[in-house]
Structures are given as C-alpha cells and as structure tokens.
mmCIF file with all atom_site columns, C-alpha atoms in Angstrom:
data_model
loop_
_atom_site.group_PDB
_atom_site.id
_atom_site.type_symbol
_atom_site.label_atom_id
_atom_site.label_alt_id
_atom_site.label_comp_id
_atom_site.label_asym_id
_atom_site.label_entity_id
_atom_site.label_seq_id
_atom_site.pdbx_PDB_ins_code
_atom_site.Cartn_x
_atom_site.Cartn_y
_atom_site.Cartn_z
_atom_site.occupancy
_atom_site.B_iso_or_equiv
_atom_site.pdbx_formal_charge
_atom_site.auth_seq_id
_atom_site.auth_comp_id
_atom_site.auth_asym_id
_atom_site.auth_atom_id
_atom_site.pdbx_PDB_model_num
ATOM 1   C CA . UNK J 1 1   ? -15.365 47.245 -27.853 1.00 75.00 ? 30  UNK J CA 1
ATOM 2   C CA . UNK J 1 2   ? -16.553 47.720 -31.451 1.00 78.00 ? 31  UNK J CA 1
ATOM 3   C CA . UNK J 1 3   ? -13.023 48.505 -32.592 1.00 76.00 ? 32  UNK J CA 1
ATOM 4   C CA . UNK J 1 4   ? -11.806 45.298 -30.930 1.00 77.00 ? 33  UNK J CA 1
ATOM 5   C CA . UNK J 1 5   ? -14.513 43.204 -32.585 1.00 81.00 ? 34  UNK J CA 1
ATOM 6   C CA . UNK J 1 6   ? -13.743 44.852 -35.958 1.00 79.00 ? 35  UNK J CA 1
ATOM 7   C CA . UNK J 1 7   ? -10.030 43.905 -35.460 1.00 77.00 ? 36  UNK J CA 1
ATOM 8   C CA . UNK J 1 8   ? -10.915 40.286 -34.639 1.00 80.00 ? 37  UNK J CA 1
ATOM 9   C CA . UNK J 1 9   ? -13.131 39.994 -37.662 1.00 81.00 ? 38  UNK J CA 1
ATOM 10  C CA . UNK J 1 10  ? -10.492 41.511 -39.957 1.00 77.00 ? 39  UNK J CA 1
ATOM 11  C CA . UNK J 1 11  ? -7.742  39.186 -38.547 1.00 75.00 ? 40  UNK J CA 1
ATOM 12  C CA . UNK J 1 12  ? -9.833  36.131 -38.914 1.00 79.00 ? 41  UNK J CA 1
ATOM 13  C CA . UNK J 1 13  ? -10.784 37.105 -42.503 1.00 78.00 ? 42  UNK J CA 1
ATOM 14  C CA . UNK J 1 14  ? -7.193  37.497 -43.455 1.00 72.00 ? 43  UNK J CA 1
ATOM 15  C CA . UNK J 1 15  ? -6.402  34.155 -41.748 1.00 71.00 ? 44  UNK J CA 1
ATOM 16  C CA . UNK J 1 16  ? -9.268  32.001 -43.097 1.00 74.00 ? 45  UNK J CA 1
ATOM 17  C CA . UNK J 1 17  ? -11.000 33.957 -45.849 1.00 70.00 ? 46  UNK J CA 1
ATOM 18  C CA . UNK J 1 18  ? -8.339  35.507 -47.958 1.00 63.00 ? 47  UNK J CA 1
ATOM 19  C CA . UNK J 1 19  ? -5.957  33.941 -50.519 1.00 62.00 ? 48  UNK J CA 1
ATOM 20  C CA . UNK J 1 20  ? -3.371  33.383 -47.791 1.00 63.00 ? 49  UNK J CA 1
ATOM 21  C CA . UNK J 1 21  ? -5.653  30.836 -46.162 1.00 64.00 ? 50  UNK J CA 1
ATOM 22  C CA . UNK J 1 22  ? -4.577  28.373 -48.854 1.00 61.00 ? 51  UNK J CA 1
ATOM 23  C CA . UNK J 1 23  ? -1.054  28.420 -47.505 1.00 61.00 ? 52  UNK J CA 1
ATOM 24  C CA . UNK J 1 24  ? -2.292  27.356 -44.126 1.00 56.00 ? 53  UNK J CA 1
ATOM 25  C CA . UNK J 1 25  ? -3.840  24.200 -45.542 1.00 54.00 ? 54  UNK J CA 1
ATOM 26  C CA . UNK J 1 26  ? -0.373  22.682 -46.119 1.00 54.00 ? 55  UNK J CA 1
ATOM 27  C CA . UNK J 1 27  ? 1.952   21.366 -43.437 1.00 53.00 ? 56  UNK J CA 1
ATOM 28  C CA . UNK J 1 28  ? 4.172   24.351 -43.975 1.00 56.00 ? 57  UNK J CA 1
ATOM 29  C CA . UNK J 1 29  ? 2.958   27.949 -43.714 1.00 56.00 ? 58  UNK J CA 1
ATOM 30  C CA . UNK J 1 30  ? 4.443   31.442 -43.631 1.00 59.00 ? 59  UNK J CA 1
ATOM 31  C CA . UNK J 1 31  ? 4.849   31.596 -39.865 1.00 62.00 ? 60  UNK J CA 1
ATOM 32  C CA . UNK J 1 32  ? 5.778   35.257 -39.598 1.00 60.00 ? 61  UNK J CA 1
ATOM 33  C CA . UNK J 1 33  ? 2.743   36.367 -41.548 1.00 63.00 ? 62  UNK J CA 1
ATOM 34  C CA . UNK J 1 34  ? 0.277   34.226 -39.543 1.00 66.00 ? 63  UNK J CA 1
ATOM 35  C CA . UNK J 1 35  ? 2.005   35.183 -36.325 1.00 69.00 ? 64  UNK J CA 1
ATOM 36  C CA . UNK J 1 36  ? 1.265   38.819 -36.996 1.00 67.00 ? 65  UNK J CA 1
ATOM 37  C CA . UNK J 1 37  ? -2.427  37.891 -37.629 1.00 70.00 ? 66  UNK J CA 1
ATOM 38  C CA . UNK J 1 38  ? -2.615  36.014 -34.366 1.00 75.00 ? 67  UNK J CA 1
ATOM 39  C CA . UNK J 1 39  ? -1.208  39.050 -32.527 1.00 73.00 ? 68  UNK J CA 1
ATOM 40  C CA . UNK J 1 40  ? -3.807  41.214 -34.291 1.00 73.00 ? 69  UNK J CA 1
ATOM 41  C CA . UNK J 1 41  ? -6.711  38.892 -33.240 1.00 79.00 ? 70  UNK J CA 1
ATOM 42  C CA . UNK J 1 42  ? -5.374  38.725 -29.707 1.00 79.00 ? 71  UNK J CA 1
ATOM 43  C CA . UNK J 1 43  ? -5.125  42.469 -29.452 1.00 76.00 ? 72  UNK J CA 1
ATOM 44  C CA . UNK J 1 44  ? -8.703  42.788 -30.680 1.00 79.00 ? 73  UNK J CA 1
ATOM 45  C CA . UNK J 1 45  ? -9.966  40.337 -28.063 1.00 83.00 ? 74  UNK J CA 1
ATOM 46  C CA . UNK J 1 46  ? -8.117  42.231 -25.310 1.00 81.00 ? 75  UNK J CA 1
ATOM 47  C CA . UNK J 1 47  ? -9.491  45.495 -26.612 1.00 79.00 ? 76  UNK J CA 1
ATOM 48  C CA . UNK J 1 48  ? -13.086 44.188 -26.437 1.00 81.00 ? 77  UNK J CA 1
ATOM 49  C CA . UNK J 1 49  ? -12.611 42.988 -22.885 1.00 82.00 ? 78  UNK J CA 1
ATOM 50  C CA . UNK J 1 50  ? -10.779 46.172 -21.797 1.00 81.00 ? 79  UNK J CA 1
ATOM 51  C CA . UNK J 1 51  ? -13.546 48.271 -23.409 1.00 81.00 ? 80  UNK J CA 1
ATOM 52  C CA . UNK J 1 52  ? -16.149 46.495 -21.311 1.00 79.00 ? 81  UNK J CA 1
ATOM 53  C CA . UNK J 1 53  ? -14.254 47.175 -18.097 1.00 76.00 ? 82  UNK J CA 1
ATOM 54  C CA . UNK J 1 54  ? -13.746 50.846 -19.185 1.00 78.00 ? 83  UNK J CA 1
ATOM 55  C CA . UNK J 1 55  ? -17.590 51.185 -19.650 1.00 81.00 ? 84  UNK J CA 1
ATOM 56  C CA . UNK J 1 56  ? -18.121 49.686 -16.204 1.00 80.00 ? 85  UNK J CA 1
ATOM 57  C CA . UNK J 1 57  ? -15.561 52.071 -14.632 1.00 75.00 ? 86  UNK J CA 1
ATOM 58  C CA . UNK J 1 58  ? -17.171 55.079 -16.316 1.00 76.00 ? 87  UNK J CA 1
ATOM 59  C CA . UNK J 1 59  ? -20.628 54.009 -15.223 1.00 78.00 ? 88  UNK J CA 1
ATOM 60  C CA . UNK J 1 60  ? -19.579 53.440 -11.646 1.00 77.00 ? 89  UNK J CA 1
ATOM 61  C CA . UNK J 1 61  ? -17.247 56.395 -11.644 1.00 74.00 ? 90  UNK J CA 1
ATOM 62  C CA . UNK J 1 62  ? -14.531 54.240 -10.335 1.00 76.00 ? 91  UNK J CA 1
ATOM 63  C CA . UNK J 1 63  ? -11.001 55.718 -10.487 1.00 77.00 ? 92  UNK J CA 1
ATOM 64  C CA . UNK J 1 64  ? -9.473  52.252 -9.950  1.00 81.00 ? 93  UNK J CA 1
ATOM 65  C CA . UNK J 1 65  ? -11.233 50.729 -12.946 1.00 79.00 ? 94  UNK J CA 1
ATOM 66  C CA . UNK J 1 66  ? -10.538 53.697 -15.172 1.00 81.00 ? 95  UNK J CA 1
ATOM 67  C CA . UNK J 1 67  ? -6.859  53.709 -14.127 1.00 81.00 ? 96  UNK J CA 1
ATOM 68  C CA . UNK J 1 68  ? -6.710  49.971 -14.943 1.00 82.00 ? 97  UNK J CA 1
ATOM 69  C CA . UNK J 1 69  ? -8.401  50.725 -18.234 1.00 83.00 ? 98  UNK J CA 1
ATOM 70  C CA . UNK J 1 70  ? -5.661  53.333 -19.044 1.00 84.00 ? 99  UNK J CA 1
ATOM 71  C CA . UNK J 1 71  ? -2.896  50.875 -18.092 1.00 84.00 ? 100 UNK J CA 1
ATOM 72  C CA . UNK J 1 72  ? -4.436  48.119 -20.291 1.00 83.00 ? 101 UNK J CA 1
ATOM 73  C CA . UNK J 1 73  ? -4.722  50.539 -23.286 1.00 83.00 ? 102 UNK J CA 1
ATOM 74  C CA . UNK J 1 74  ? -1.072  51.515 -22.830 1.00 85.00 ? 103 UNK J CA 1
ATOM 75  C CA . UNK J 1 75  ? -0.046  47.853 -22.993 1.00 82.00 ? 104 UNK J CA 1
ATOM 76  C CA . UNK J 1 76  ? -2.232  47.298 -26.075 1.00 79.00 ? 105 UNK J CA 1
ATOM 77  C CA . UNK J 1 77  ? -0.712  50.383 -27.738 1.00 81.00 ? 106 UNK J CA 1
ATOM 78  C CA . UNK J 1 78  ? 2.815   49.036 -27.095 1.00 79.00 ? 107 UNK J CA 1
ATOM 79  C CA . UNK J 1 79  ? 1.789   45.624 -28.470 1.00 73.00 ? 108 UNK J CA 1
ATOM 80  C CA . UNK J 1 80  ? 0.332   47.099 -31.613 1.00 73.00 ? 109 UNK J CA 1
ATOM 81  C CA . UNK J 1 81  ? 3.428   49.182 -32.317 1.00 75.00 ? 110 UNK J CA 1
ATOM 82  C CA . UNK J 1 82  ? 5.653   46.231 -31.700 1.00 71.00 ? 111 UNK J CA 1
ATOM 83  C CA . UNK J 1 83  ? 3.585   43.937 -33.906 1.00 68.00 ? 112 UNK J CA 1
ATOM 84  C CA . UNK J 1 84  ? 3.501   46.517 -36.679 1.00 69.00 ? 113 UNK J CA 1
ATOM 85  C CA . UNK J 1 85  ? 7.238   47.015 -36.673 1.00 71.00 ? 114 UNK J CA 1
ATOM 86  C CA . UNK J 1 86  ? 7.751   43.279 -36.547 1.00 67.00 ? 115 UNK J CA 1
ATOM 87  C CA . UNK J 1 87  ? 5.413   42.705 -39.522 1.00 67.00 ? 116 UNK J CA 1
ATOM 88  C CA . UNK J 1 88  ? 7.125   45.226 -41.782 1.00 71.00 ? 117 UNK J CA 1
ATOM 89  C CA . UNK J 1 89  ? 10.607  44.092 -40.764 1.00 73.00 ? 118 UNK J CA 1
ATOM 90  C CA . UNK J 1 90  ? 9.705   40.406 -41.412 1.00 71.00 ? 119 UNK J CA 1
ATOM 91  C CA . UNK J 1 91  ? 7.840   41.068 -44.660 1.00 76.00 ? 120 UNK J CA 1
ATOM 92  C CA . UNK J 1 92  ? 10.644  39.815 -46.870 1.00 80.00 ? 121 UNK J CA 1
ATOM 93  C CA . UNK J 1 93  ? 11.021  36.670 -44.822 1.00 79.00 ? 122 UNK J CA 1
ATOM 94  C CA . UNK J 1 94  ? 7.281   36.063 -44.938 1.00 77.00 ? 123 UNK J CA 1
ATOM 95  C CA . UNK J 1 95  ? 7.230   36.398 -48.736 1.00 82.00 ? 124 UNK J CA 1
ATOM 96  C CA . UNK J 1 96  ? 10.170  33.992 -49.083 1.00 83.00 ? 125 UNK J CA 1
ATOM 97  C CA . UNK J 1 97  ? 8.423   31.462 -46.858 1.00 80.00 ? 126 UNK J CA 1
ATOM 98  C CA . UNK J 1 98  ? 5.217   31.642 -48.886 1.00 80.00 ? 127 UNK J CA 1
ATOM 99  C CA . UNK J 1 99  ? 7.116   31.331 -52.187 1.00 84.00 ? 128 UNK J CA 1
ATOM 100 C CA . UNK J 1 100 ? 8.933   28.322 -50.865 1.00 84.00 ? 129 UNK J CA 1
ATOM 101 C CA . UNK J 1 101 ? 5.611   26.647 -49.976 1.00 81.00 ? 130 UNK J CA 1
ATOM 102 C CA . UNK J 1 102 ? 4.445   27.160 -53.571 1.00 83.00 ? 131 UNK J CA 1
ATOM 103 C CA . UNK J 1 103 ? 7.681   25.983 -55.095 1.00 85.00 ? 132 UNK J CA 1
ATOM 104 C CA . UNK J 1 104 ? 7.558   22.793 -52.991 1.00 83.00 ? 133 UNK J CA 1
ATOM 105 C CA . UNK J 1 105 ? 3.985   22.174 -54.127 1.00 81.00 ? 134 UNK J CA 1
ATOM 106 C CA . UNK J 1 106 ? 5.013   22.857 -57.727 1.00 84.00 ? 135 UNK J CA 1
ATOM 107 C CA . UNK J 1 107 ? 7.934   20.416 -57.578 1.00 84.00 ? 136 UNK J CA 1
ATOM 108 C CA . UNK J 1 108 ? 5.634   17.740 -55.988 1.00 82.00 ? 137 UNK J CA 1
ATOM 109 C CA . UNK J 1 109 ? 3.141   18.222 -58.813 1.00 83.00 ? 138 UNK J CA 1
ATOM 110 C CA . UNK J 1 110 ? 5.887   17.798 -61.435 1.00 82.00 ? 139 UNK J CA 1
ATOM 111 C CA . UNK J 1 111 ? 6.888   14.581 -59.802 1.00 82.00 ? 140 UNK J CA 1
ATOM 112 C CA . UNK J 1 112 ? 3.397   13.235 -59.440 1.00 78.00 ? 141 UNK J CA 1
ATOM 113 C CA . UNK J 1 113 ? 0.787   15.213 -61.412 1.00 76.00 ? 142 UNK J CA 1
ATOM 114 C CA . UNK J 1 114 ? -2.228  13.255 -60.058 1.00 71.00 ? 143 UNK J CA 1
ATOM 115 C CA . UNK J 1 115 ? -4.303  12.925 -56.880 1.00 66.00 ? 144 UNK J CA 1
ATOM 116 C CA . UNK J 1 116 ? -3.941  15.075 -53.847 1.00 64.00 ? 145 UNK J CA 1
ATOM 117 C CA . UNK J 1 117 ? -0.897  17.001 -55.122 1.00 63.00 ? 146 UNK J CA 1
ATOM 118 C CA . UNK J 1 118 ? -2.972  18.009 -58.181 1.00 67.00 ? 147 UNK J CA 1
ATOM 119 C CA . UNK J 1 119 ? -5.713  19.502 -56.006 1.00 72.00 ? 148 UNK J CA 1
ATOM 120 C CA . UNK J 1 120 ? -3.113  21.265 -53.789 1.00 73.00 ? 149 UNK J CA 1
ATOM 121 C CA . UNK J 1 121 ? -1.418  23.123 -56.671 1.00 80.00 ? 150 UNK J CA 1
ATOM 122 C CA . UNK J 1 122 ? -4.846  23.885 -58.160 1.00 80.00 ? 151 UNK J CA 1
ATOM 123 C CA . UNK J 1 123 ? -6.077  25.531 -54.950 1.00 78.00 ? 152 UNK J CA 1
ATOM 124 C CA . UNK J 1 124 ? -3.055  27.752 -54.956 1.00 80.00 ? 153 UNK J CA 1
ATOM 125 C CA . UNK J 1 125 ? -3.736  28.716 -58.576 1.00 82.00 ? 154 UNK J CA 1
ATOM 126 C CA . UNK J 1 126 ? -7.391  29.530 -57.903 1.00 81.00 ? 155 UNK J CA 1
ATOM 127 C CA . UNK J 1 127 ? -6.630  31.534 -54.752 1.00 79.00 ? 156 UNK J CA 1
ATOM 128 C CA . UNK J 1 128 ? -3.885  33.623 -56.436 1.00 82.00 ? 157 UNK J CA 1
ATOM 129 C CA . UNK J 1 129 ? -5.309  33.647 -59.909 1.00 81.00 ? 158 UNK J CA 1
ATOM 130 C CA . UNK J 1 130 ? -2.043  32.539 -61.428 1.00 83.00 ? 159 UNK J CA 1
ATOM 131 C CA . UNK J 1 131 ? -0.436  29.470 -62.945 1.00 82.00 ? 160 UNK J CA 1
ATOM 132 C CA . UNK J 1 132 ? 3.163   28.290 -62.749 1.00 81.00 ? 161 UNK J CA 1
ATOM 133 C CA . UNK J 1 133 ? 6.467   30.072 -62.171 1.00 80.00 ? 162 UNK J CA 1
ATOM 134 C CA . UNK J 1 134 ? 6.991   31.588 -65.616 1.00 68.00 ? 163 UNK J CA 1
ATOM 135 C CA . UNK J 1 135 ? 5.767   31.920 -69.181 1.00 57.00 ? 164 UNK J CA 1
ATOM 136 C CA . UNK J 1 136 ? 7.111   28.484 -70.269 1.00 49.00 ? 165 UNK J CA 1
ATOM 137 C CA . UNK J 1 137 ? 6.790   26.354 -67.146 1.00 52.00 ? 166 UNK J CA 1
ATOM 138 C CA . UNK J 1 138 ? 3.051   26.786 -66.838 1.00 57.00 ? 167 UNK J CA 1
ATOM 139 C CA . UNK J 1 139 ? 2.411   24.299 -69.643 1.00 57.00 ? 168 UNK J CA 1
ATOM 140 C CA . UNK J 1 140 ? 0.651   21.159 -68.354 1.00 68.00 ? 169 UNK J CA 1
ATOM 141 C CA . UNK J 1 141 ? -0.305  22.638 -64.984 1.00 75.00 ? 170 UNK J CA 1
ATOM 142 C CA . UNK J 1 142 ? -3.850  22.689 -63.647 1.00 77.00 ? 171 UNK J CA 1
ATOM 143 C CA . UNK J 1 143 ? -4.727  26.304 -64.394 1.00 78.00 ? 172 UNK J CA 1
ATOM 144 C CA . UNK J 1 144 ? -7.891  28.091 -63.388 1.00 76.00 ? 173 UNK J CA 1
ATOM 145 C CA . UNK J 1 145 ? -10.312 29.128 -66.141 1.00 75.00 ? 174 UNK J CA 1
ATOM 146 C CA . UNK J 1 146 ? -10.448 32.706 -67.450 1.00 74.00 ? 175 UNK J CA 1
ATOM 147 C CA . UNK J 1 147 ? -7.064  33.863 -66.087 1.00 72.00 ? 176 UNK J CA 1
ATOM 148 C CA . UNK J 1 148 ? -4.928  36.202 -68.169 1.00 66.00 ? 177 UNK J CA 1
ATOM 149 C CA . UNK J 1 149 ? -1.851  34.366 -69.426 1.00 62.00 ? 178 UNK J CA 1
ATOM 150 C CA . UNK J 1 150 ? 1.025   35.044 -69.626 1.00 60.00 ? 179 UNK J CA 1
ATOM 151 C CA . UNK J 1 151 ? 0.388   38.134 -67.395 1.00 56.00 ? 180 UNK J CA 1
ATOM 152 C CA . UNK J 1 152 ? -0.721  35.940 -64.452 1.00 62.00 ? 181 UNK J CA 1
ATOM 153 C CA . UNK J 1 153 ? 1.592   33.034 -65.122 1.00 68.00 ? 182 UNK J CA 1
ATOM 154 C CA . UNK J 1 154 ? 4.180   33.816 -62.388 1.00 83.00 ? 183 UNK J CA 1
ATOM 155 C CA . UNK J 1 155 ? 2.667   32.768 -59.050 1.00 84.00 ? 184 UNK J CA 1
ATOM 156 C CA . UNK J 1 156 ? 5.847   33.847 -57.216 1.00 86.00 ? 185 UNK J CA 1
ATOM 157 C CA . UNK J 1 157 ? 5.179   37.436 -58.221 1.00 86.00 ? 186 UNK J CA 1
ATOM 158 C CA . UNK J 1 158 ? 1.464   37.100 -57.276 1.00 85.00 ? 187 UNK J CA 1
ATOM 159 C CA . UNK J 1 159 ? 2.496   35.773 -53.824 1.00 84.00 ? 188 UNK J CA 1
ATOM 160 C CA . UNK J 1 160 ? 4.639   38.816 -53.251 1.00 86.00 ? 189 UNK J CA 1
ATOM 161 C CA . UNK J 1 161 ? 1.807   41.137 -54.359 1.00 86.00 ? 190 UNK J CA 1
ATOM 162 C CA . UNK J 1 162 ? -0.751  39.418 -52.144 1.00 83.00 ? 191 UNK J CA 1
ATOM 163 C CA . UNK J 1 163 ? 1.493   39.568 -49.020 1.00 80.00 ? 192 UNK J CA 1
ATOM 164 C CA . UNK J 1 164 ? 2.405   43.204 -49.729 1.00 82.00 ? 193 UNK J CA 1
ATOM 165 C CA . UNK J 1 165 ? -1.263  44.125 -50.025 1.00 80.00 ? 194 UNK J CA 1
ATOM 166 C CA . UNK J 1 166 ? -2.271  42.270 -46.914 1.00 76.00 ? 195 UNK J CA 1
ATOM 167 C CA . UNK J 1 167 ? 0.505   43.660 -44.831 1.00 75.00 ? 196 UNK J CA 1
ATOM 168 C CA . UNK J 1 168 ? -0.404  47.167 -45.941 1.00 76.00 ? 197 UNK J CA 1
ATOM 169 C CA . UNK J 1 169 ? -3.937  46.478 -44.810 1.00 75.00 ? 198 UNK J CA 1
ATOM 170 C CA . UNK J 1 170 ? -2.688  45.265 -41.429 1.00 73.00 ? 199 UNK J CA 1
ATOM 171 C CA . UNK J 1 171 ? -0.571  48.377 -41.149 1.00 73.00 ? 200 UNK J CA 1
ATOM 172 C CA . UNK J 1 172 ? -3.528  50.684 -41.899 1.00 75.00 ? 201 UNK J CA 1
ATOM 173 C CA . UNK J 1 173 ? -5.682  48.868 -39.377 1.00 74.00 ? 202 UNK J CA 1
ATOM 174 C CA . UNK J 1 174 ? -2.932  48.967 -36.810 1.00 73.00 ? 203 UNK J CA 1
ATOM 175 C CA . UNK J 1 175 ? -2.466  52.698 -37.233 1.00 76.00 ? 204 UNK J CA 1
ATOM 176 C CA . UNK J 1 176 ? -6.206  53.300 -36.971 1.00 76.00 ? 205 UNK J CA 1
ATOM 177 C CA . UNK J 1 177 ? -6.507  51.149 -33.813 1.00 77.00 ? 206 UNK J CA 1
ATOM 178 C CA . UNK J 1 178 ? -3.423  52.796 -32.307 1.00 78.00 ? 207 UNK J CA 1
ATOM 179 C CA . UNK J 1 179 ? -5.057  56.254 -32.861 1.00 80.00 ? 208 UNK J CA 1
ATOM 180 C CA . UNK J 1 180 ? -8.254  55.029 -31.191 1.00 80.00 ? 209 UNK J CA 1
ATOM 181 C CA . UNK J 1 181 ? -6.129  53.722 -28.314 1.00 81.00 ? 210 UNK J CA 1
ATOM 182 C CA . UNK J 1 182 ? -4.431  57.051 -27.868 1.00 85.00 ? 211 UNK J CA 1
ATOM 183 C CA . UNK J 1 183 ? -7.752  58.886 -27.674 1.00 83.00 ? 212 UNK J CA 1
ATOM 184 C CA . UNK J 1 184 ? -9.009  56.258 -25.297 1.00 81.00 ? 213 UNK J CA 1
ATOM 185 C CA . UNK J 1 185 ? -6.034  56.863 -22.937 1.00 83.00 ? 214 UNK J CA 1
ATOM 186 C CA . UNK J 1 186 ? -6.515  60.643 -23.150 1.00 86.00 ? 215 UNK J CA 1
ATOM 187 C CA . UNK J 1 187 ? -10.270 60.510 -22.411 1.00 83.00 ? 216 UNK J CA 1
ATOM 188 C CA . UNK J 1 188 ? -9.763  57.925 -19.561 1.00 82.00 ? 217 UNK J CA 1
ATOM 189 C CA . UNK J 1 189 ? -7.260  60.247 -17.864 1.00 83.00 ? 218 UNK J CA 1
ATOM 190 C CA . UNK J 1 190 ? -9.502  63.251 -18.306 1.00 84.00 ? 219 UNK J CA 1
ATOM 191 C CA . UNK J 1 191 ? -12.478 61.287 -16.868 1.00 82.00 ? 220 UNK J CA 1
ATOM 192 C CA . UNK J 1 192 ? -10.347 60.017 -13.976 1.00 79.00 ? 221 UNK J CA 1
ATOM 193 C CA . UNK J 1 193 ? -9.207  63.502 -13.102 1.00 82.00 ? 222 UNK J CA 1
ATOM 194 C CA . UNK J 1 194 ? -12.738 64.914 -13.380 1.00 81.00 ? 223 UNK J CA 1
ATOM 195 C CA . UNK J 1 195 ? -14.102 62.239 -11.029 1.00 78.00 ? 224 UNK J CA 1
ATOM 196 C CA . UNK J 1 196 ? -11.334 62.945 -8.528  1.00 77.00 ? 225 UNK J CA 1
ATOM 197 C CA . UNK J 1 197 ? -11.982 66.716 -8.663  1.00 78.00 ? 226 UNK J CA 1
ATOM 198 C CA . UNK J 1 198 ? -15.683 66.231 -8.215  1.00 75.00 ? 227 UNK J CA 1
ATOM 199 C CA . UNK J 1 199 ? -15.120 64.001 -5.163  1.00 71.00 ? 228 UNK J CA 1
ATOM 200 C CA . UNK J 1 200 ? -12.730 66.518 -3.661  1.00 69.00 ? 229 UNK J CA 1
ATOM 201 C CA . UNK J 1 201 ? -15.341 69.261 -4.087  1.00 68.00 ? 230 UNK J CA 1
ATOM 202 C CA . UNK J 1 202 ? -18.029 67.141 -2.358  1.00 60.00 ? 231 UNK J CA 1
#
C-alpha cells in the first residue's frame, strides 16, 4: 500500500509539479510522456487497493483472497514492464513532441511578442531555465533573471535533458516497484501454501 501511494505521489509530482507541467498548460502536450505518467499513477492506485485486499487475506487466512492478490500482482508486474519498455522506446518521440511545442510557442512569440503568448514563452523559460533556441536567437526574448547565457540559451537541448532525466527517474521507480511486486508474489504464494498445509494438518 505504501509503495502504491509513493508511486501515485511521484507520478503526480512529475505531471503537475515538475518542469514538464508547463507543457501540459498548452493545447498540445507530449502525449507519450504523459501517457506513461498516467499508467504509473494508475499502477500505484491499483497497488494500493491490491495491498489492502492482500492484508485482509493474510489476516483472515483466506487462500482465495491471497490467490487473488497474487494474480493482481502478476498483472501489475506485467503492466509495469510494458510501460517501462514503452517509455524507453518512445523517448525519442516524446522529446520531439516537447521540442515542437516549444518551437510553436517560440514562433508565435516572434509573430506577436505581447500578451498571452509572451507569458506562455516566459513560463517555458522559467521552468526550463533557458532562453531561446540558440546563442543568437535569444535576443529580445523574455528571459528569466540570473540564468547563465549562452550556456542555457538553447531550450531544445534543455527539453531533451529534462525528459531524459525524468524518464530515468520513472525507470528507476519502475524497477524498484517491480522488485517489490516480485517479493510480494513470492511471499503470497509461501503464505498461501503455509495456510493450506496447516489446514490439512488440522
């Protein structure tokens, strides 16, 4: 249950609290990246529910509930592996989608550097701590204060770095949860066999 709640909190933080949250405020968003986060949050919610039923099964010494607990963990494990593979395979596409969103906002700003578009491009710059697409093109853009130019001037590179970092975090969390899931399946089967043997002895 605690692992499930931790996964939910981690997925929601990546979705709403990290730099990538700025890309979700636009009409377009990197769908593959956010799809992976939704799968992660869903898996966490299922893990919490399954953990509750597992505790009930262990407390009541019910082979049926423990067997159901094992089957649910097996499904969760398969889903985590699938989501992890899907996330790493689709990483390049997710980066391209996010870069396209920034480039569209950049072009809109160049056409109309006032009003809402101005605030949109500025939010991207603040979240990513960058400004523009290169050393020359950043002139005239609304740049955050105290950023290191020209080192941080290429937002396309920063987008790639942010997504790479976040996907690695998702991968680490996925591996950790998969390991917990494997131990949960082993212990549930051991407990189920122990309960059955005790009942046969009685």
